[in-house]
Amino acid sequence: MSYSRDALISLLQRHDIGPTHQRLEIAQVLFSRGEHLAAEQILALVNEHRAETSKATVYNTLNLFRDRGLIREVIVDPKRVFYDPNTQPHHHLYNVDSGEITDIPADDLVVSGLPELPPDMVTTGVDIIVRMRARQP
Amino acid sequence: MSYSRDALISLLQRHDIGPTHQRLEIAQVLFSRGEHLAAEQILALVNEHRAETSKATVYNTLNLFRDRGLIREVIVDPKRVFYDPNTQPHHHLYNVDSGEITDIPADDLVVSGLPELPPDMVTTGVDIIVRMRARQP
DNA sequence: TGGCGAATTAGACAAAGTCCAGGTATTAAC
DNA sequence: GTTAATACCTGGACTTTGTCTAATTCGCCA
């Protein structure tokens, strides 16, 4: 799916994010692909045609988007963080060999028996990661 | 709990790991504490009294232990990997503020509705991470 | 047009982890 | 005991991901 410039602007604005050129470019890459991308991949994609955005801005922007709830971090690979434009509750299937991440819809999945938290604590998220690899030949 | 030198030696041997001095020191730290420790913490603990083990050896040894199934990686913090001496199935409660990790026993917990994997793939593990933080004051 | 705050930038920096070439132990054989 | 073979360990250079800072630039509005 592709997003019009206006759609992206209003998306950012609904999250209290000023719609600058660089932020729109980065949002474009994230939302049009709908993939799980690492910062360095986003940096490369944004500058594919001509250099438009610096490394610092990509990192700043991803942190901003994450803080504002526009995207979500996926922590499955100790080497780098992936960013997920889908903020609906869902989980992840991680191919350990290829590094590929795919979604597991949350509504197919039920978890019961989670422990009580201490009363002054709140859950910020439940991440389920199913790791898989190719069967040994 | 504390482990005797002999107990550690046989533990390593059962996992096909030659019981060298440095490996025993590292195993001692991991298994006697039973905590989730990062490599740099293990390095510091092993050298607490006198320098015995280099950074390279700590990293090599942790990777070896992990490959041989003696310990498990816990990937919850993009900044560093934690190592878990408990290889029984269980999950983790992660305090986002303090970085503290505690165990959730697997038998209290039921997950249903996990998707079918492609036939040539095998699950290498299902990690569930419950992230929590202090409620806003 | 000019000025102001917000955003962007290059590049230095930091931290975690890996790699390599050389040195040290341990074992085995004589 | 020496020697040889092998496995292991080490310092330090290096890589990668991400952050920080101080200076510049942008975009807006009066």
XYZ file of C-alpha atoms (C1' of nucleotides) in Angstrom:
334
model
C 0.000 0.000 0.000
C 1.052 3.540 -0.749
C 0.308 6.686 1.190
C -0.347 10.127 -0.239
C 1.658 13.036 1.083
C -1.507 14.443 2.656
C -2.327 11.165 4.368
C 1.143 11.056 5.877
C 0.950 14.666 7.023
C -2.296 14.075 8.828
C -0.955 10.832 10.306
C 1.996 12.689 11.795
C -0.191 15.551 12.978
C -2.571 13.198 14.753
C 0.463 12.065 16.731
C 1.648 15.597 17.481
C 4.593 15.407 15.168
C 5.482 18.336 12.971
C 5.444 17.132 9.363
C 8.893 18.059 8.093
C 10.333 16.878 4.820
C 12.651 14.311 6.410
C 9.978 12.924 8.701
C 7.624 12.465 5.784
C 10.285 10.621 3.829
C 10.947 8.287 6.712
C 7.248 7.723 7.357
C 6.793 7.019 3.661
C 9.430 4.292 3.725
C 8.024 2.698 6.863
C 4.342 2.770 6.005
C 4.478 2.102 2.300
C 6.559 -1.036 2.793
C 4.915 -2.248 5.955
C 8.037 -4.277 6.679
C 10.184 -4.584 9.724
C 13.160 -2.390 8.978
C 16.308 -1.530 10.879
C 17.547 2.052 11.153
C 20.416 1.527 8.734
C 18.066 0.075 6.135
C 15.748 3.046 6.493
C 18.687 5.407 6.135
C 19.709 3.662 2.932
C 16.176 3.622 1.497
C 15.528 7.281 2.236
C 18.722 8.286 0.475
C 18.371 5.837 -2.378
C 17.893 8.418 -5.107
C 19.604 11.434 -3.639
C 20.935 12.192 -0.199
C 18.125 13.772 1.746
C 18.467 12.771 5.348
C 21.319 12.290 7.755
C 21.951 9.364 10.031
C 21.284 11.500 13.125
C 17.899 12.527 11.782
C 16.894 8.965 11.005
C 17.716 7.868 14.548
C 16.086 10.947 16.102
C 12.983 10.483 14.021
C 12.605 6.796 14.760
C 12.884 7.494 18.482
C 10.340 10.279 18.154
C 7.900 8.101 16.204
C 8.314 5.374 18.812
C 7.764 7.758 21.731
C 4.640 9.126 20.067
C 3.231 5.673 19.431
C 3.413 5.854 15.661
C 5.659 2.821 15.340
C 6.905 0.055 17.610
C 10.312 -1.422 18.306
C 10.872 -5.110 17.738
C 13.702 -6.530 19.787
C 14.613 -9.951 18.463
C 18.145 -9.538 17.203
C 20.809 -8.351 19.618
C 22.592 -6.626 16.756
C 19.897 -4.125 15.882
C 16.429 -2.848 16.573
C 13.708 -3.302 13.974
C 10.869 -0.838 13.594
C 7.349 -1.989 12.989
C 4.761 0.371 11.481
C 1.991 -1.878 12.761
C 1.070 -0.824 16.286
C -1.958 -3.100 16.550
C -1.415 -5.885 19.095
C 0.372 -8.731 17.371
C 3.402 -10.936 17.740
C 6.377 -12.077 15.710
C 7.771 -15.074 13.963
C 11.507 -14.738 13.565
C 13.527 -16.739 11.080
C 16.840 -17.117 12.862
C 18.644 -18.111 9.661
C 17.514 -15.317 7.373
C 16.656 -12.636 9.902
C 13.191 -12.335 8.387
C 10.370 -11.244 10.682
C 6.702 -11.946 10.021
C 3.603 -11.075 11.990
C 1.414 -13.337 14.071
C -2.013 -11.724 14.469
C -2.851 -11.276 18.142
C -6.423 -12.451 17.845
C -5.404 -15.968 16.804
C -3.456 -16.254 20.002
C -4.412 -16.550 23.638
C -2.078 -16.376 26.587
C -3.389 -17.332 30.006
C -1.678 -17.602 33.337
C 0.374 -14.457 33.237
C 1.397 -13.538 36.763
C 0.001 -10.604 38.717
C 2.204 -7.539 38.614
C 3.112 -5.592 41.727
C 0.335 -3.011 42.271
C 2.485 -0.003 41.396
C 3.494 -1.505 38.064
C 1.778 -1.423 34.692
C 2.328 -3.611 31.681
C 3.759 -1.738 28.749
C 3.505 -4.671 26.404
C 3.619 -8.432 26.007
C 5.939 -9.573 23.269
C 5.828 -13.087 21.970
C 8.594 -14.168 19.644
C 8.530 -17.551 17.990
C 12.001 -18.331 16.743
C 12.371 -20.848 13.962
C 15.037 -22.233 11.676
C 15.272 -24.659 8.778
C 15.058 -28.275 9.854
C 18.390 -30.084 9.719
C 18.706 -31.885 6.371
C 22.951 -22.090 45.570
C 26.635 -22.831 45.288
C 28.367 -25.367 43.099
C 31.438 -27.395 43.942
C 34.329 -27.396 41.541
C 33.623 -31.054 40.744
C 29.966 -30.393 40.070
C 30.897 -27.654 37.627
C 33.496 -29.821 35.913
C 31.002 -32.583 35.320
C 28.387 -30.085 34.196
C 30.745 -28.759 31.542
C 31.833 -32.244 30.532
C 28.262 -33.395 30.074
C 27.976 -30.581 27.531
C 31.226 -31.459 25.767
C 33.097 -28.481 27.062
C 36.668 -28.819 28.267
C 36.774 -27.636 31.873
C 39.454 -24.979 31.848
C 40.114 -22.598 34.686
C 38.466 -19.618 33.006
C 35.403 -21.572 31.941
C 34.933 -22.852 35.463
C 35.156 -19.333 36.848
C 32.552 -18.098 34.409
C 30.266 -21.059 35.057
C 30.656 -20.464 38.785
C 29.498 -16.869 38.455
C 26.532 -17.800 36.275
C 25.261 -20.794 38.194
C 25.937 -19.704 41.734
C 24.045 -16.455 41.252
C 21.294 -17.769 39.050
C 20.704 -14.238 37.829
C 20.408 -12.770 34.370
C 23.796 -11.230 33.726
C 25.281 -9.326 30.820
C 28.740 -10.133 29.483
C 30.314 -7.019 30.972
C 28.902 -7.838 34.398
C 30.281 -11.356 34.191
C 33.656 -9.985 33.174
C 33.656 -7.699 36.208
C 32.544 -10.420 38.606
C 35.097 -12.940 37.405
C 37.890 -10.427 37.881
C 36.571 -9.022 41.131
C 39.423 -10.258 43.309
C 42.226 -10.556 40.838
C 42.334 -10.358 37.084
C 41.858 -13.871 35.781
C 40.003 -13.687 32.515
C 40.056 -11.429 29.489
C 37.131 -9.827 27.757
C 37.661 -11.987 24.668
C 37.502 -15.157 26.724
C 34.310 -14.110 28.473
C 32.608 -13.469 25.146
C 33.995 -16.651 23.567
C 32.942 -18.709 26.550
C 29.433 -17.320 26.706
C 28.965 -18.077 23.027
C 30.314 -21.570 23.558
C 28.031 -22.213 26.536
C 25.073 -20.951 24.541
C 25.902 -23.103 21.511
C 26.236 -26.152 23.734
C 22.922 -25.511 25.458
C 24.356 -24.792 28.874
C 22.872 -21.321 29.070
C 20.352 -19.271 27.144
C 20.367 -15.762 25.728
C 17.699 -13.321 26.817
C 17.087 -10.597 24.275
C 15.036 -7.860 25.870
C 17.338 -4.864 25.886
C 18.714 -3.644 22.574
C 21.867 -2.494 24.360
C 23.073 -5.864 25.536
C 22.420 -9.581 25.728
C 21.681 -11.187 29.079
C 22.637 -14.768 29.826
C 20.323 -17.044 31.705
C 21.660 -20.154 33.440
C 18.158 -21.589 33.543
C 17.498 -23.520 30.341
C 14.171 -24.963 31.478
C 11.237 -23.533 29.530
C 10.194 -20.279 31.144
C 9.557 -16.653 30.278
C 10.551 -13.207 31.432
C 9.195 -10.189 33.186
C 11.248 -7.141 32.318
C 11.272 -3.963 34.356
C 11.836 -1.319 31.718
C 12.851 1.295 34.299
C 15.419 -0.673 36.271
C 16.453 -3.235 33.685
C 15.676 -6.032 36.139
C 14.609 -9.368 34.700
C 12.619 -11.966 36.606
C 11.364 -15.380 35.587
C 7.835 -16.434 34.760
C 7.572 -20.213 35.170
C 6.393 -21.834 31.952
C 3.907 -24.171 33.603
C 1.764 -21.313 34.957
C 1.322 -20.145 31.437
C -0.544 -21.441 28.420
C -0.290 -20.128 24.897
C -2.757 -21.349 22.327
C -3.299 -20.408 18.743
C 0.294 -20.318 17.575
C 0.372 -20.602 13.803
C 1.587 -23.617 11.874
C 5.155 -23.324 10.707
C 6.181 -24.158 7.164
C 6.951 -27.903 7.064
C 10.698 -27.486 6.647
C 10.966 -25.217 9.687
C 11.352 -26.064 13.356
C 10.733 -23.908 16.368
C 13.875 -23.107 18.277
C 12.031 -21.386 21.081
C 9.067 -19.295 22.098
C 10.017 -16.256 24.106
C 7.425 -14.301 26.002
C 8.498 -11.003 27.474
C 6.165 -9.015 29.678
C 7.452 -5.479 29.866
C 6.395 -3.361 32.809
C 7.150 0.006 34.331
C 6.181 1.996 37.411
C 2.705 3.475 37.160
C 2.730 7.216 36.565
C 2.660 9.055 39.930
C 12.284 40.986 5.134
C 13.869 39.709 9.402
C 13.872 37.104 13.362
C 12.893 33.075 16.181
C 12.305 28.453 17.613
C 12.425 23.994 15.874
C 14.745 20.741 13.084
C 18.736 18.985 10.775
C 23.519 18.037 10.192
C 28.544 16.359 10.232
C 31.348 14.270 12.701
C 33.147 12.957 17.174
C 32.083 9.765 20.522
C 30.481 5.543 23.249
C 29.482 0.767 24.180
C 28.957 -4.028 22.933
C 30.896 -7.450 20.683
C 34.273 -9.731 17.225
C 38.656 -10.852 15.257
C 43.437 -11.903 14.861
C 48.148 -13.078 15.617
C 50.981 -14.388 19.122
C 51.657 -16.525 23.694
C 50.586 -19.970 27.315
C 48.897 -24.417 29.241
C 47.973 -29.131 29.119
C 48.503 -33.460 27.530
C 50.908 -37.232 25.374
C 54.901 -39.559 23.711
C 59.264 -40.540 23.940
C 62.537 -34.467 31.722
C 62.104 -32.750 26.797
C 59.550 -32.219 22.995
C 55.553 -31.800 20.152
C 50.811 -31.145 19.252
C 46.753 -29.095 20.249
C 43.580 -26.351 22.586
C 42.955 -22.339 24.894
C 43.674 -17.533 26.249
C 45.041 -12.759 25.539
C 45.748 -7.662 24.333
C 44.466 -4.717 21.391
C 42.725 -3.265 17.047
C 38.556 -3.206 14.776
C 33.385 -3.095 13.570
C 28.775 -1.852 14.223
C 24.878 0.379 16.157
C 23.445 4.159 18.208
C 24.025 8.837 20.783
C 25.660 13.519 21.502
C 26.970 18.210 20.506
C 27.638 22.504 18.591
C 26.790 24.805 14.590
C 23.809 25.583 10.692
C 19.555 25.773 8.219
C 14.675 25.773 7.686
C 10.042 27.420 7.814
C 6.922 30.325 9.534
C 4.770 34.548 10.869
C 4.771 39.358 12.096
